[in-house]
CSV table of C-alpha atoms in Angstrom, one decimal:
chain,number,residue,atom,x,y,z
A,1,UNK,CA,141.9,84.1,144.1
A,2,UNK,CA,139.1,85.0,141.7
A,3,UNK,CA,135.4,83.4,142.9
A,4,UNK,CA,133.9,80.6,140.7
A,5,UNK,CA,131.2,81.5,139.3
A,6,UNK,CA,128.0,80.1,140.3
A,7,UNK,CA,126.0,77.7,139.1
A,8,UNK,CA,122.7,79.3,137.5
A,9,UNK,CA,119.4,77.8,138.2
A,10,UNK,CA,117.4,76.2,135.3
A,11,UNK,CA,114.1,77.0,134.3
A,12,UNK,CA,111.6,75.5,131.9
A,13,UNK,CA,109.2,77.6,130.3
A,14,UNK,CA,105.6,76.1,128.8
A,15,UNK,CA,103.8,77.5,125.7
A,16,UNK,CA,101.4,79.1,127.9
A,17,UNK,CA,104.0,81.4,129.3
A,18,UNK,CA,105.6,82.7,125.8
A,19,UNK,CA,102.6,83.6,124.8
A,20,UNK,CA,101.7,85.5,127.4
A,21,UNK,CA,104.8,87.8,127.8
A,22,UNK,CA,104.5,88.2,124.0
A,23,UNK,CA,101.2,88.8,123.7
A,24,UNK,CA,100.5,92.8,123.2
A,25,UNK,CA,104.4,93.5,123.0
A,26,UNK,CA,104.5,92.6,119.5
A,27,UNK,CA,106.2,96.6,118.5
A,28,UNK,CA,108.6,95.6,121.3
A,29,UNK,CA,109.4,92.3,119.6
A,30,UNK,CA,109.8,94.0,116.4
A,31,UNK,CA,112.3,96.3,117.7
A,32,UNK,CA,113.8,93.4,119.3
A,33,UNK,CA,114.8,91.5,115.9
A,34,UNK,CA,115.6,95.4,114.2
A,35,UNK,CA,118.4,95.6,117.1
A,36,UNK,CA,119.6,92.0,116.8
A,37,UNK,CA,120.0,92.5,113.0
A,38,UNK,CA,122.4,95.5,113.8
A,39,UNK,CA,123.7,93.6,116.3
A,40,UNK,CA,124.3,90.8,113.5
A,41,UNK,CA,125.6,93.1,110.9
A,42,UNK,CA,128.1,94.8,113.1
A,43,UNK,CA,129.5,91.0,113.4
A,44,UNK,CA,128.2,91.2,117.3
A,45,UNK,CA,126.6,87.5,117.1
A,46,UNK,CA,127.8,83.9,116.3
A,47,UNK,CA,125.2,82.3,114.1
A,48,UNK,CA,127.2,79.1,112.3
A,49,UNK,CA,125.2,77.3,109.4
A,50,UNK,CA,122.0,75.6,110.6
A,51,UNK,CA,122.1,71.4,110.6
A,52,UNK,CA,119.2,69.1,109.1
A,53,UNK,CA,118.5,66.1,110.1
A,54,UNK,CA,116.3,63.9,107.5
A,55,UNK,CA,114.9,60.4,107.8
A,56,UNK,CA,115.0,58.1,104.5
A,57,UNK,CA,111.7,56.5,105.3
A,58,UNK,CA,110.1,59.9,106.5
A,59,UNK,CA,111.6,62.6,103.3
A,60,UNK,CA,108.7,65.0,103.7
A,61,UNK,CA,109.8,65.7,107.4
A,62,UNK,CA,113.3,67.2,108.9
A,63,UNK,CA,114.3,68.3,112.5
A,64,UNK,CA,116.8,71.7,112.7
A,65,UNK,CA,119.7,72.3,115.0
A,66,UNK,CA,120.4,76.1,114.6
A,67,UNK,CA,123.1,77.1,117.6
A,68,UNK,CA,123.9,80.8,118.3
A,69,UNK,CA,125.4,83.4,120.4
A,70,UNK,CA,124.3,86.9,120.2
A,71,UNK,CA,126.4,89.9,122.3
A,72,UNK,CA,125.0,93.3,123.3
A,73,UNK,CA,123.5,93.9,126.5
A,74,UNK,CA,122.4,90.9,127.2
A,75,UNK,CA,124.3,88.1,125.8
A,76,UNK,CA,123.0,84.7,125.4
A,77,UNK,CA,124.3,81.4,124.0
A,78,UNK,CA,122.0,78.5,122.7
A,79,UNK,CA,120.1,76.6,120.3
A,80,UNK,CA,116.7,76.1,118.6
A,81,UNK,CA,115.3,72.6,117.5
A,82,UNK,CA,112.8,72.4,115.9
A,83,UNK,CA,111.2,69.9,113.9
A,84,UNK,CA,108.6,69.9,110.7
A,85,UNK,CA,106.7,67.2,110.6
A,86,UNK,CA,104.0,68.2,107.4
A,87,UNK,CA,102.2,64.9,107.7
A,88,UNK,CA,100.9,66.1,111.4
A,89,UNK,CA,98.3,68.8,109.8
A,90,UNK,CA,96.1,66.1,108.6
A,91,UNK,CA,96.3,64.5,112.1
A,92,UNK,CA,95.2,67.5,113.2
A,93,UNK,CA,98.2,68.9,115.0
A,94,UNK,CA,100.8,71.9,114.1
A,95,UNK,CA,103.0,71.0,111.3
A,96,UNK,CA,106.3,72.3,113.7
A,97,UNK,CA,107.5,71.9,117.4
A,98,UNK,CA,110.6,73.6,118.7
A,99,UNK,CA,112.2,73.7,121.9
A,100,UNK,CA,114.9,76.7,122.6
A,101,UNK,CA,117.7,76.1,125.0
A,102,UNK,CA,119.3,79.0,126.5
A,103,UNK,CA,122.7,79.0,127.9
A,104,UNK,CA,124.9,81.3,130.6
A,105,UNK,CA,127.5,83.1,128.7
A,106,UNK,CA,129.4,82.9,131.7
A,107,UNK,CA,129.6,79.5,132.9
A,108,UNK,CA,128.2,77.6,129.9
A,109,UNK,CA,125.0,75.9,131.9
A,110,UNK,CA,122.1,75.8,130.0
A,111,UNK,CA,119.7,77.8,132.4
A,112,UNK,CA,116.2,77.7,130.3
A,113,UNK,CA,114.3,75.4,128.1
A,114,UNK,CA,111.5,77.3,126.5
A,115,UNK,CA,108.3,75.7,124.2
A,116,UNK,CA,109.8,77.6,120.7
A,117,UNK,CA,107.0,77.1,118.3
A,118,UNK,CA,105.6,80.7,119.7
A,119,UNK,CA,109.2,82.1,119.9
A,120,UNK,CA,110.1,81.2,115.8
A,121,UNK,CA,106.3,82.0,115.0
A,122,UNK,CA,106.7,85.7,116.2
A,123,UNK,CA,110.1,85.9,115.8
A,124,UNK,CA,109.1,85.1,111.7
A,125,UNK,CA,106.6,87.4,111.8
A,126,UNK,CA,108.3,90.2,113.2
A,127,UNK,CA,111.0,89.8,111.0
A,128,UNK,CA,108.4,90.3,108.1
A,129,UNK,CA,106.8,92.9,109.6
A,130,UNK,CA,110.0,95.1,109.7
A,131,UNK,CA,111.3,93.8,106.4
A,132,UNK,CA,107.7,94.9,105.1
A,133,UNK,CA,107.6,98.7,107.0
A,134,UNK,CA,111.6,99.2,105.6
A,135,UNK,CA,111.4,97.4,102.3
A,136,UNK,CA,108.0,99.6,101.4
A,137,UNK,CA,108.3,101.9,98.9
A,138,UNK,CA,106.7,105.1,99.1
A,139,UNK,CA,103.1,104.3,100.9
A,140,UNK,CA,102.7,100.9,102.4
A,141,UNK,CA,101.1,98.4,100.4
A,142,UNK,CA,97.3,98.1,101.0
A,143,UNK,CA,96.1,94.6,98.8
A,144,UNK,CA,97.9,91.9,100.7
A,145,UNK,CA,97.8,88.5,99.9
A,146,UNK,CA,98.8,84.9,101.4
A,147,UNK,CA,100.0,81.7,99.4
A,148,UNK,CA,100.0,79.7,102.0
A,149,UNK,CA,96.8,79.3,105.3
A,150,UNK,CA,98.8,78.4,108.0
A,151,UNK,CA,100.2,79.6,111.2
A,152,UNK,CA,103.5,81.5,109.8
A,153,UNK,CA,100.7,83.6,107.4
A,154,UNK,CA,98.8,84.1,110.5
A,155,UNK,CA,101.2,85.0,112.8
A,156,UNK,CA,102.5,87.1,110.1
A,157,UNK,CA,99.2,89.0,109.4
A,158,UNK,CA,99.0,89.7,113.5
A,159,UNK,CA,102.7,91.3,113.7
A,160,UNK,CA,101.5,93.6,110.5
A,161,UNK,CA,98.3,94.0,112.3
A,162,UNK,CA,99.8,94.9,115.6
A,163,UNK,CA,102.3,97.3,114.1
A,164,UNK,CA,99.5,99.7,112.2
A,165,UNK,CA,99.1,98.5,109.2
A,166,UNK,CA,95.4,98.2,107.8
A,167,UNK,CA,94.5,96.8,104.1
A,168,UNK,CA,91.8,97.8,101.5
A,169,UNK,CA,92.0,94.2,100.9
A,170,UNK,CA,93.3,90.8,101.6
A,171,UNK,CA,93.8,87.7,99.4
A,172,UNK,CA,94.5,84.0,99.9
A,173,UNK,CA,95.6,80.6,98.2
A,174,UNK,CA,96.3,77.2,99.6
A,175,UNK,CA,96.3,74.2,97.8
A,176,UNK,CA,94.0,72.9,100.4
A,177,UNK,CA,90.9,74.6,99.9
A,178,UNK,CA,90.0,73.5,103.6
A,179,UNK,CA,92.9,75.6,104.8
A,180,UNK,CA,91.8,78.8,102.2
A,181,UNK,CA,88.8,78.9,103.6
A,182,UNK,CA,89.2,78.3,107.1
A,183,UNK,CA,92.3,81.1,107.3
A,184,UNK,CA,90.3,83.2,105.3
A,185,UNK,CA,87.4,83.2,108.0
A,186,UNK,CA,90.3,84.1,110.3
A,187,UNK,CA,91.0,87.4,108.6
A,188,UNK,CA,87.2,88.0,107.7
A,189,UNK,CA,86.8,88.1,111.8
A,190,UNK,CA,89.7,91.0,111.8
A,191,UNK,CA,89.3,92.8,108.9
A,192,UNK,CA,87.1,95.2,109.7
A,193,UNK,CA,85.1,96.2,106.1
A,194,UNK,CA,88.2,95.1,104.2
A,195,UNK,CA,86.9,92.3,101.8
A,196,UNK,CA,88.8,88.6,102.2
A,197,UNK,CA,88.8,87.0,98.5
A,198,UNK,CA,90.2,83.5,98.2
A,199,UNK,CA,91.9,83.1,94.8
A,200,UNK,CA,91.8,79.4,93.3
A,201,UNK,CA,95.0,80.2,91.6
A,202,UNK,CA,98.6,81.5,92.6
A,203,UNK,CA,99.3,83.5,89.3
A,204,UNK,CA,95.3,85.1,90.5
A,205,UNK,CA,96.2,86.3,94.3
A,206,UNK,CA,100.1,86.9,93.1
A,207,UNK,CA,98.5,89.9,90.1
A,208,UNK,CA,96.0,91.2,92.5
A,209,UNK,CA,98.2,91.9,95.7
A,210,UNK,CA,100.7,95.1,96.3
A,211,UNK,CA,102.5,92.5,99.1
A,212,UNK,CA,102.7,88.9,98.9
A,213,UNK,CA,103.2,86.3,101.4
A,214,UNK,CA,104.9,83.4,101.0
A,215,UNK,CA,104.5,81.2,103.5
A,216,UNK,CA,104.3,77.4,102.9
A,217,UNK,CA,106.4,74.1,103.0
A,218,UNK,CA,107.1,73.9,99.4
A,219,UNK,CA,110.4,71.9,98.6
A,220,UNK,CA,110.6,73.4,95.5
A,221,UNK,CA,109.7,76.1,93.3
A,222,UNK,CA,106.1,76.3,92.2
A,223,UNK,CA,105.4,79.6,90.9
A,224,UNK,CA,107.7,80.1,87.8
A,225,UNK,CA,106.6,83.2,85.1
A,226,UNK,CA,107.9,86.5,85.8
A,227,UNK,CA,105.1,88.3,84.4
A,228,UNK,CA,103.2,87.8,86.6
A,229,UNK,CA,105.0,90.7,89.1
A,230,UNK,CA,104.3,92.9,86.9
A,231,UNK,CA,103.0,95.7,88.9
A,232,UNK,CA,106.5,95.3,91.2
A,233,UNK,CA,105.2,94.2,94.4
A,234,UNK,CA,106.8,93.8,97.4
A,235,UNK,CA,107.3,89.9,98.4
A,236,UNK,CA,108.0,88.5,101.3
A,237,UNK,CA,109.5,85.1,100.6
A,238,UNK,CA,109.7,83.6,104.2
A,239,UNK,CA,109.2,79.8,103.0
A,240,UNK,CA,112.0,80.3,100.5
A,241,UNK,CA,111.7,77.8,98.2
A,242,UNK,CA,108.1,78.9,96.2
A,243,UNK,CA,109.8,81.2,93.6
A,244,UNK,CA,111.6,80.2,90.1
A,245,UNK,CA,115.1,81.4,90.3
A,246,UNK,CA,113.6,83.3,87.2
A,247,UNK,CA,111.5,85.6,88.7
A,248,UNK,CA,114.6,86.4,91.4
A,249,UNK,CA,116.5,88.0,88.9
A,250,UNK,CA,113.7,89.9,87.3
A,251,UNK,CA,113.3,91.4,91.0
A,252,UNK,CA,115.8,93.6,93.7
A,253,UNK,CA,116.7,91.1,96.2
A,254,UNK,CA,117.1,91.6,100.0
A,255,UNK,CA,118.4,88.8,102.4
A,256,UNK,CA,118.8,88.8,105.8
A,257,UNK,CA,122.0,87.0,105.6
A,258,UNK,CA,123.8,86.1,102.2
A,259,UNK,CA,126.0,83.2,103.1
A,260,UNK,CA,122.7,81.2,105.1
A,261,UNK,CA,120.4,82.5,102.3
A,262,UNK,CA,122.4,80.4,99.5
A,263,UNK,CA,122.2,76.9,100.5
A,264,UNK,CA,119.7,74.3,100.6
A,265,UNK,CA,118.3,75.0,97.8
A,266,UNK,CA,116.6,77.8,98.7
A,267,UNK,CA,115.1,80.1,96.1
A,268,UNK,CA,118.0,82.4,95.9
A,269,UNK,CA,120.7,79.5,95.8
A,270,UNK,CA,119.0,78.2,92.9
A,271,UNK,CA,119.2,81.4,91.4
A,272,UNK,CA,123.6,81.7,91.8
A,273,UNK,CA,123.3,78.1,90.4
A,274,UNK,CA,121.9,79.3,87.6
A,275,UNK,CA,123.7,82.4,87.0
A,276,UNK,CA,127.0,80.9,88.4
A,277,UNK,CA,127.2,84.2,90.6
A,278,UNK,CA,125.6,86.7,93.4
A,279,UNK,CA,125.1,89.7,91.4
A,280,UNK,CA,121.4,89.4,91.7
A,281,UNK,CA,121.9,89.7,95.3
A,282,UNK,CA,120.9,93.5,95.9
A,283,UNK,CA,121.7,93.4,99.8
A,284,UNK,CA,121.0,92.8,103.1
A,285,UNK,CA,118.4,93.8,105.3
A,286,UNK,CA,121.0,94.9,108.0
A,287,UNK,CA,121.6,97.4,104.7
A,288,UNK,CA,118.8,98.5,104.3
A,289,UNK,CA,118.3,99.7,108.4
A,290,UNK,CA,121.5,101.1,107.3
A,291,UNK,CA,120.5,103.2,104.5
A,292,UNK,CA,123.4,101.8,102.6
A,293,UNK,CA,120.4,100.0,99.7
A,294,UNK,CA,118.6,102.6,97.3
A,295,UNK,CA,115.4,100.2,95.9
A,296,UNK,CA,114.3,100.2,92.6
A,297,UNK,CA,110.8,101.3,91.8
A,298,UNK,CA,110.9,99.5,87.8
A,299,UNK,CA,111.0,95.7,89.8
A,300,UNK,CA,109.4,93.6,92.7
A,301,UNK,CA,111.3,93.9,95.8
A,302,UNK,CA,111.8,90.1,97.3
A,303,UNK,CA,112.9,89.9,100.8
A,304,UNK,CA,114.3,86.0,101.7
A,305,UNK,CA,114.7,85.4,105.2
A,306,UNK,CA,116.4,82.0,105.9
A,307,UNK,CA,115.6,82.7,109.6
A,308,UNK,CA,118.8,83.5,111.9
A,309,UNK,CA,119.0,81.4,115.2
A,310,UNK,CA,120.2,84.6,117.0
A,311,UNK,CA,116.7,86.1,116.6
A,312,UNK,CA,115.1,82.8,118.6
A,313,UNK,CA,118.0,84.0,121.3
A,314,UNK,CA,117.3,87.6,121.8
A,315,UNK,CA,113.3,86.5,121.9
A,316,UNK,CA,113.5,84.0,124.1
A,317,UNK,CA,115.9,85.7,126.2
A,318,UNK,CA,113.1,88.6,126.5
A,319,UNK,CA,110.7,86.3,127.6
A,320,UNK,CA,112.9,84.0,130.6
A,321,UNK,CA,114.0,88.2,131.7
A,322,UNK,CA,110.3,89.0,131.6
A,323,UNK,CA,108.9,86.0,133.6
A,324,UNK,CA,112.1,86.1,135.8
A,325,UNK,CA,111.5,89.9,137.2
A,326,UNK,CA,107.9,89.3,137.7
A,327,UNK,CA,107.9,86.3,140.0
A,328,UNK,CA,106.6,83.5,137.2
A,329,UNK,CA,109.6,81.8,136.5
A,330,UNK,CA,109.5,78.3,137.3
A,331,UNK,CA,113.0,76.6,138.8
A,332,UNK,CA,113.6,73.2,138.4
A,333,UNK,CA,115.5,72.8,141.8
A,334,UNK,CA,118.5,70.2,141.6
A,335,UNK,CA,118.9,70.1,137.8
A,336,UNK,CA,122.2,69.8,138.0
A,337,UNK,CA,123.5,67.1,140.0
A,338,UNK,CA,127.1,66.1,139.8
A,339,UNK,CA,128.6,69.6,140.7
A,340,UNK,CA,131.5,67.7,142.8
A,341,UNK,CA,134.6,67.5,141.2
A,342,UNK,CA,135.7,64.3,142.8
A,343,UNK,CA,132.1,63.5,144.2
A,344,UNK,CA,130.5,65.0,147.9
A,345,UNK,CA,132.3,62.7,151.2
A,346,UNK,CA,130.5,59.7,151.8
A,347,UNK,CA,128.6,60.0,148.2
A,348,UNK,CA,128.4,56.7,145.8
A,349,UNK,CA,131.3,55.5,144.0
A,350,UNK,CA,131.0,56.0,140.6
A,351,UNK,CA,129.7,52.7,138.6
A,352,UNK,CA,132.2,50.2,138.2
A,353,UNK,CA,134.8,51.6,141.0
A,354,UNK,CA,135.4,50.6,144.4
């Protein structure tokens, strides 16, 4: 007779924690999200559409469900939710909250809830960071600039830091002048000599930087002429909804994944509305680690992450192994309560029997 398998303990994980195991390993993390986009691409992960839930008195803000599975050597079921609440900056608190529940492949029990704002925060940012190292053409871009002050464009800026990039000069634009200024003290403080210029236009910071980032909570597109990539930069468009379907199919276009990519109207599934097809789609990143994607150097290069639950997995995985082998993993003892088929001898009744 085979043995049951146990069942796992469960652990919750606080902010606090994340950040601290992640904290100086961001090359590790980046390697992390490089192997789980092989992993992905090799059609070793399950990673089904993500599900929104919207309020009718409350259409600014939205709460996620994004389930997963990812394989490889350690293989980990779950889901993500996280919310983003845009109203909550002007009360002074982050735009977005997550939670990430990790489950045993084995039995099914959840076994760790995790604080997820850090986890899809670096697991963004890492994502960008490789897409920007691997989508580069030639020598890396130097002038960066950042549509958008918040804490993707900052995380974003730290992964780049942490993985050796340095800039002749960086540029940013938010509608808020507030939050221009108060990211662009940020990045004065890490900088080094590199001067921090905020732009008061988008078409300004977009004609002056060799690598944009995109990183706000547009619903729509805002930024609409073409000519103004020009000079072909290299974009990363991880809000995905600030760029005309226009200026898509003036550019080479890398996704991370096609089929999540075009819906909601993103940026890129406005542009097969309007074309009626994918042809603008140039490939994958997954293709790219691959060496299967030759770029162009005659157009801007726009990477569109729609942002893969299986990432959030293989991070937060990392982080439950890490506190887990070094003592810090806190147990909530007796989680899991009814684990009696028919109930323990001389336990209640159930409610409403006798």
């Amino acid at each position: 007779m085979s043995r049951q398998p146990l069942v796992p303990p469960f652990a919750v994980i606080t902010g606090a924690q994340v950040a601290e195991v992640l904290t100086g390993s961001e090359k590790h993390v980046v390697n992390l999200v490089e192997d789980v986009y092989r992993l992905h691409g090799r059609g070793d992960s399950v990673n089904p559409p993500s599900y929104f839930l919207r309020f009718p008195d409350r259409p600014s803000a939205r709460i996620i469900a994004l389930p997963a599975s990812v394989g490889g050597d350690r293989p980990t079921d779950g889901l993500k939710w996280i919310s983003s609440f845009p109203e909550n900056v002007a009360a002074g608190i982050p735009r977005a909250s997550a939670v990430l529940i990790l489950n045993d492949p084995a039995t099914g029990y959840p076994i760790a809830c995790l604080e997820s704002s850090i986890i899809s925060a670096s697991r963004t940012a890492a994502s960008a960071a490789l897409a920007a190292d691997r989508l580069s053409r030639g020598e890396r871009p130097r002038r960066i600039g950042f549509i958008g002050g918040g804490l993707i464009g900052r995380y974003v800026h730290h992964y780049l830091e942490a993985t050796g990039w340095t800039f002749d000069e960086l540029g940013v634009h938010d509608l808020s002048d507030t939050h221009a200024e108060s990211f662009a003290g940020y990045l004065a403080g890490r900088s080094g000599d590199a001067p921090v210029v905020v732009h008061r236009t988008a078409e300004e910071l977009v004609r002056s930087s060799d690598l944009i980032v995109l990183a706000t909570v547009a619903p729509r597109p805002h930024i609409h002429d073409p000519a103004w990539f020009a000079h072909n930069p290299l974009v990363l468009n991880v809000s995905l909804r600030d760029l005309a379907p226009e200026i898509l199919l003036a550019s080479a276009n890398i996704l991370d994944d096609v089929e999540h990519c075009l819906k909601a109207d993103t940026s890129p599934h406005l542009a097969e509305q309007l074309t009626g097809g994918r042809d603008f789609i140039d490939g994958t990143l997954y293709d790219v680690l691959e060496g299967r994607v030759e770029l162009p150097a005659d157009r801007p290069v726009v990477f569109s992450p729609f942002g893969l639950g299986v990432l959030d997995l293989a991070v937060g995985r990392h982080v439950l192994d890490t506190l887990r082998d070094t003592g810090r993993l806190s147990v909530v003892e007796g989680f899991f309560h009814e684990l009696d088929r028919y109930g323990r001898p001389g336990g209640p009744a159930p409610h409403g029997t006798r």
